[in-house]
Each structure stands twice: as C-alpha cells, then as structure tokens.
Short mmCIF file of C-alpha atoms and ligand atoms in Angstrom, two decimals:
data_model
loop_
_atom_site.label_atom_id
_atom_site.label_comp_id
_atom_site.label_asym_id
_atom_site.label_seq_id
_atom_site.Cartn_x
_atom_site.Cartn_y
_atom_site.Cartn_z
CA MET A 1 42.98 4.48 0.77
CA ASN A 2 43.29 0.81 0.88
CA LEU A 3 41.62 -0.83 -2.09
CA PHE A 4 41.87 -4.45 -0.90
CA VAL A 5 42.25 -5.98 2.53
CA ASP A 6 44.62 -8.75 1.30
CA GLU A 7 45.91 -10.38 -1.85
CA ALA A 8 42.92 -12.81 -2.12
CA GLU A 9 40.55 -9.84 -2.11
CA GLN A 10 42.63 -8.01 -4.71
CA ALA A 11 42.46 -11.12 -6.92
CA LEU A 12 38.61 -11.19 -6.39
CA ALA A 13 38.16 -7.54 -7.15
CA GLN A 14 40.21 -7.70 -10.40
CA ARG A 15 38.09 -10.65 -11.50
CA LEU A 16 34.87 -8.63 -10.79
CA TRP A 17 36.47 -5.67 -12.69
CA ALA A 18 37.24 -7.75 -15.80
CA GLN A 19 33.62 -9.11 -15.75
CA ALA A 20 31.98 -5.78 -15.17
CA LEU A 21 34.06 -4.23 -18.02
CA ALA A 22 32.93 -7.04 -20.33
CA VAL A 23 29.27 -6.51 -19.75
CA GLN A 24 29.57 -2.68 -19.61
CA ALA A 25 30.30 -3.00 -23.38
CA LEU A 26 26.89 -4.73 -23.77
CA ALA A 27 24.97 -1.86 -21.97
CA HIS A 28 21.73 -0.80 -23.76
CA ALA A 29 22.01 2.87 -23.05
CA PRO A 30 20.98 4.89 -26.20
CA TYR A 31 19.41 7.65 -24.14
CA SER A 32 21.93 8.56 -21.60
CA ARG A 33 24.84 7.06 -23.51
CA PHE A 34 26.25 6.25 -20.03
CA HIS A 35 27.35 2.69 -19.99
CA VAL A 36 27.60 1.02 -16.67
CA GLY A 37 28.75 -2.64 -15.73
CA ALA A 38 28.49 -4.34 -12.47
CA ALA A 39 29.74 -7.73 -11.17
CA LEU A 40 29.32 -9.40 -7.88
CA VAL A 41 30.49 -12.56 -6.04
CA ASP A 42 27.98 -14.60 -3.96
CA ASP A 43 28.19 -16.81 -1.10
CA GLN A 44 29.11 -19.80 -3.16
CA GLY A 45 32.03 -17.89 -4.80
CA HIS A 46 30.16 -17.56 -8.06
CA THR A 47 30.18 -14.37 -9.95
CA HIS A 48 27.36 -12.59 -11.75
CA ALA A 49 27.19 -9.58 -13.85
CA GLY A 50 24.84 -7.05 -15.41
CA CYS A 51 24.66 -3.94 -17.38
CA ASN A 52 22.23 -1.06 -17.47
CA VAL A 53 19.22 -1.64 -19.77
CA GLU A 54 17.47 1.64 -20.71
CA ASN A 55 13.97 2.01 -22.06
CA ALA A 56 12.21 4.56 -24.37
CA ALA A 57 9.80 4.92 -21.44
CA TYR A 58 12.72 6.37 -19.40
CA PRO A 59 11.68 5.30 -15.81
CA GLU A 60 11.55 1.55 -16.89
CA GLY A 61 15.29 1.54 -17.42
CA VAL A 62 17.22 -0.77 -15.13
CA CYS A 63 20.65 -0.24 -13.64
CA ALA A 64 23.63 -2.53 -13.99
CA GLU A 65 23.61 -3.48 -10.27
CA ALA A 66 19.88 -4.69 -10.50
CA GLY A 67 20.81 -6.91 -13.52
CA ALA A 68 23.68 -8.46 -11.59
CA ILE A 69 21.52 -9.07 -8.57
CA SER A 70 18.79 -10.67 -10.64
CA ALA A 71 21.48 -12.96 -12.31
CA MET A 72 22.61 -13.96 -8.76
CA VAL A 73 19.13 -14.80 -7.68
CA VAL A 74 18.20 -16.99 -10.59
CA ALA A 75 21.42 -18.75 -10.21
CA GLY A 76 20.50 -19.62 -6.59
CA GLY A 77 22.88 -17.14 -4.86
CA ARG A 78 21.41 -15.31 -1.85
CA ARG A 79 24.26 -13.20 -0.37
CA ILE A 80 26.56 -10.71 -1.90
CA GLN A 81 30.08 -10.97 -0.66
CA GLY A 82 31.41 -8.08 -2.76
CA ILE A 83 30.25 -6.00 -5.71
CA LEU A 84 32.07 -3.79 -8.24
CA VAL A 85 30.63 -1.14 -10.43
CA VAL A 86 32.34 0.17 -13.61
CA GLY A 87 31.41 3.52 -15.08
CA THR A 88 32.95 6.06 -17.32
CA GLY A 89 35.31 9.01 -16.46
CA ALA A 90 37.36 10.02 -13.43
CA GLN A 91 34.34 10.71 -11.20
CA TRP A 92 33.33 7.77 -9.07
CA VAL A 93 30.30 5.99 -10.39
CA THR A 94 28.76 4.71 -7.11
CA PRO A 95 25.48 2.77 -7.02
CA CYS A 96 22.33 5.09 -7.09
CA GLY A 97 20.17 5.28 -4.04
CA GLY A 98 17.81 2.59 -5.26
CA CYS A 99 20.67 0.17 -6.00
CA ARG A 100 22.22 0.80 -2.53
CA GLN A 101 18.89 -0.51 -1.11
CA LYS A 102 18.69 -3.45 -3.56
CA ILE A 103 22.27 -4.45 -2.47
CA ARG A 104 21.28 -4.04 1.15
CA GLU A 105 18.80 -6.88 0.82
CA PHE A 106 21.57 -9.38 0.19
CA ALA A 107 24.70 -7.88 1.74
CA ALA A 108 26.19 -7.15 5.13
CA PRO A 109 27.20 -3.68 6.35
CA HIS A 110 30.93 -4.46 5.83
CA THR A 111 30.49 -5.84 2.34
CA PRO A 112 32.93 -4.21 -0.01
CA VAL A 113 31.61 -2.05 -2.93
CA TRP A 114 34.34 -1.13 -5.37
CA VAL A 115 33.98 1.59 -7.86
CA ALA A 116 36.15 1.44 -11.05
CA ASN A 117 36.57 2.90 -14.50
CA ALA A 118 38.29 1.51 -17.57
CA ASP A 119 41.66 2.48 -16.18
CA ARG A 120 41.64 1.32 -12.58
CA ILE A 121 39.72 0.37 -9.48
CA GLN A 122 39.28 3.69 -7.86
CA ALA A 123 37.94 3.00 -4.44
CA ARG A 124 36.82 0.45 -1.93
CA LEU A 125 33.71 1.51 -0.09
CA THR A 126 31.35 -0.50 2.12
CA LEU A 127 27.62 -0.89 1.98
CA GLU A 128 27.36 0.75 5.47
CA ALA A 129 29.25 3.71 4.16
CA LEU A 130 26.89 4.11 1.21
CA LEU A 131 23.65 3.40 3.09
CA PRO A 132 24.01 4.12 6.82
CA HIS A 133 21.20 3.41 9.20
CA SER A 134 19.44 1.36 6.66
CA PHE A 135 16.22 -0.55 6.64
CA GLY A 136 16.50 -4.21 5.81
CA PRO A 137 15.01 -7.75 6.07
CA ASP A 138 15.86 -7.95 9.76
CA HIS A 139 13.24 -5.22 10.45
CA LEU A 140 10.60 -7.61 9.13
CA SER A 141 11.81 -10.80 10.68
CA PRO A 142 11.93 -10.11 14.53
CA PRO A 143 13.44 -13.07 16.48
CA LYS A 144 10.64 -15.44 17.49
CA ASP A 145 11.10 -15.01 21.26
CA THR A 146 10.34 -11.39 21.13
CA ALA A 147 7.73 -11.30 18.38
N1 THU B 201 23.39 3.66 -13.88
C1 THU B 201 23.66 2.31 -13.38
O1 THU B 201 23.42 1.46 -14.08
N2 THU B 201 24.31 2.15 -12.30
C2 THU B 201 24.82 3.21 -11.51
O2 THU B 201 25.47 2.84 -10.36
C3 THU B 201 24.49 4.57 -11.75
C4 THU B 201 23.66 4.87 -13.02
C5 THU B 201 22.76 3.86 -15.13
C6 THU B 201 21.32 4.28 -15.09
C7 THU B 201 21.13 4.85 -16.53
O3 THU B 201 20.87 3.77 -17.44
C8 THU B 201 22.48 5.51 -16.66
O4 THU B 201 23.38 4.92 -15.80
C9 THU B 201 22.52 6.96 -16.49
O5 THU B 201 21.96 7.30 -15.22
#
C-alpha cells in the first residue's frame, strides 16, 4: 500500500504525525485511557491539532478529530486537505463514524486520511473509502438554476 503519493505529501504527513503525537500526550482520557491525537492541514496550508477530551458524563466526551476541526474553524480554515489520526497499538485507529461525517463537512472524497501509531504511519485511506455514498453540504445547496 502506498502511504504517500509523492515526497511533498510524505513530508506533510510526517509533519501531521509529529503534531498529532504531541497532542495525543495531552489527551484527557481518564475513563477509556485510550489517548488519541489528530492533526490536519487546511486550504491555507495551516495545520491544526486536537486530542480526545472525555467527560464524567460519558457521552459528552469529544474525539480528537472534532477538536482538530474546531481548531481549524476558529482559525478561519474551511477545507481539510489531509488529516492524520494517532492511536495506540497495532490495530488501525480510524475515525469513528461520527468523525467521518464531521470530516466530510470540510473534505473532498479523495482527501487523504492517514492512521498512525507511535511507531509509524500505518495506512493512507481516503474519506470516500471511509464514508462511501455520503450525505453532505451539497445535498442542501442545489445549484440555483435547478432549485
Ligand atoms: N477516539 C478518538 O478521539 N478518535 C478516534 O478516532 C477513535 C476514538 C476516542 C474517543 C474516546 O475518548 C476514546 O477514544 C475511546 O473510544
């Protein structure tokens, strides 16, 4: 499996990996003890990161990807050009179903989604592979001439 399409993308993914690892260490995960970090690059080339933030009221916990997306939005970014998630262990930690939809709001079908652990970047997936036949903003914004 190809992890990167070219050297520029490899450099970007490695930058995201380092940032995701740095924030993974800051995760507030006293209940699951499962620390996750996420980092993304936006349409301006800026990067944003987030970690999971759990809550004693369990359903109120927030995933790492959601934190990274919030950071992008408050910084003025509106498109995700690539996102990387760092988990723990050999098994791929892919974004949960809810986070796939959250990524969908700001990304294109071909947008790369890397999964990694502390040892290596494990896989390069795409949003389309993770969330096929998805519902998105385009469903709510029909072209004016057909509306
Ligand atoms: N988690 C994430 O933050 N991102 C993922 O992609 C998978 C799961 C978090 C949610 C919860 O705090 C913990 O990992 C265990 O599910």
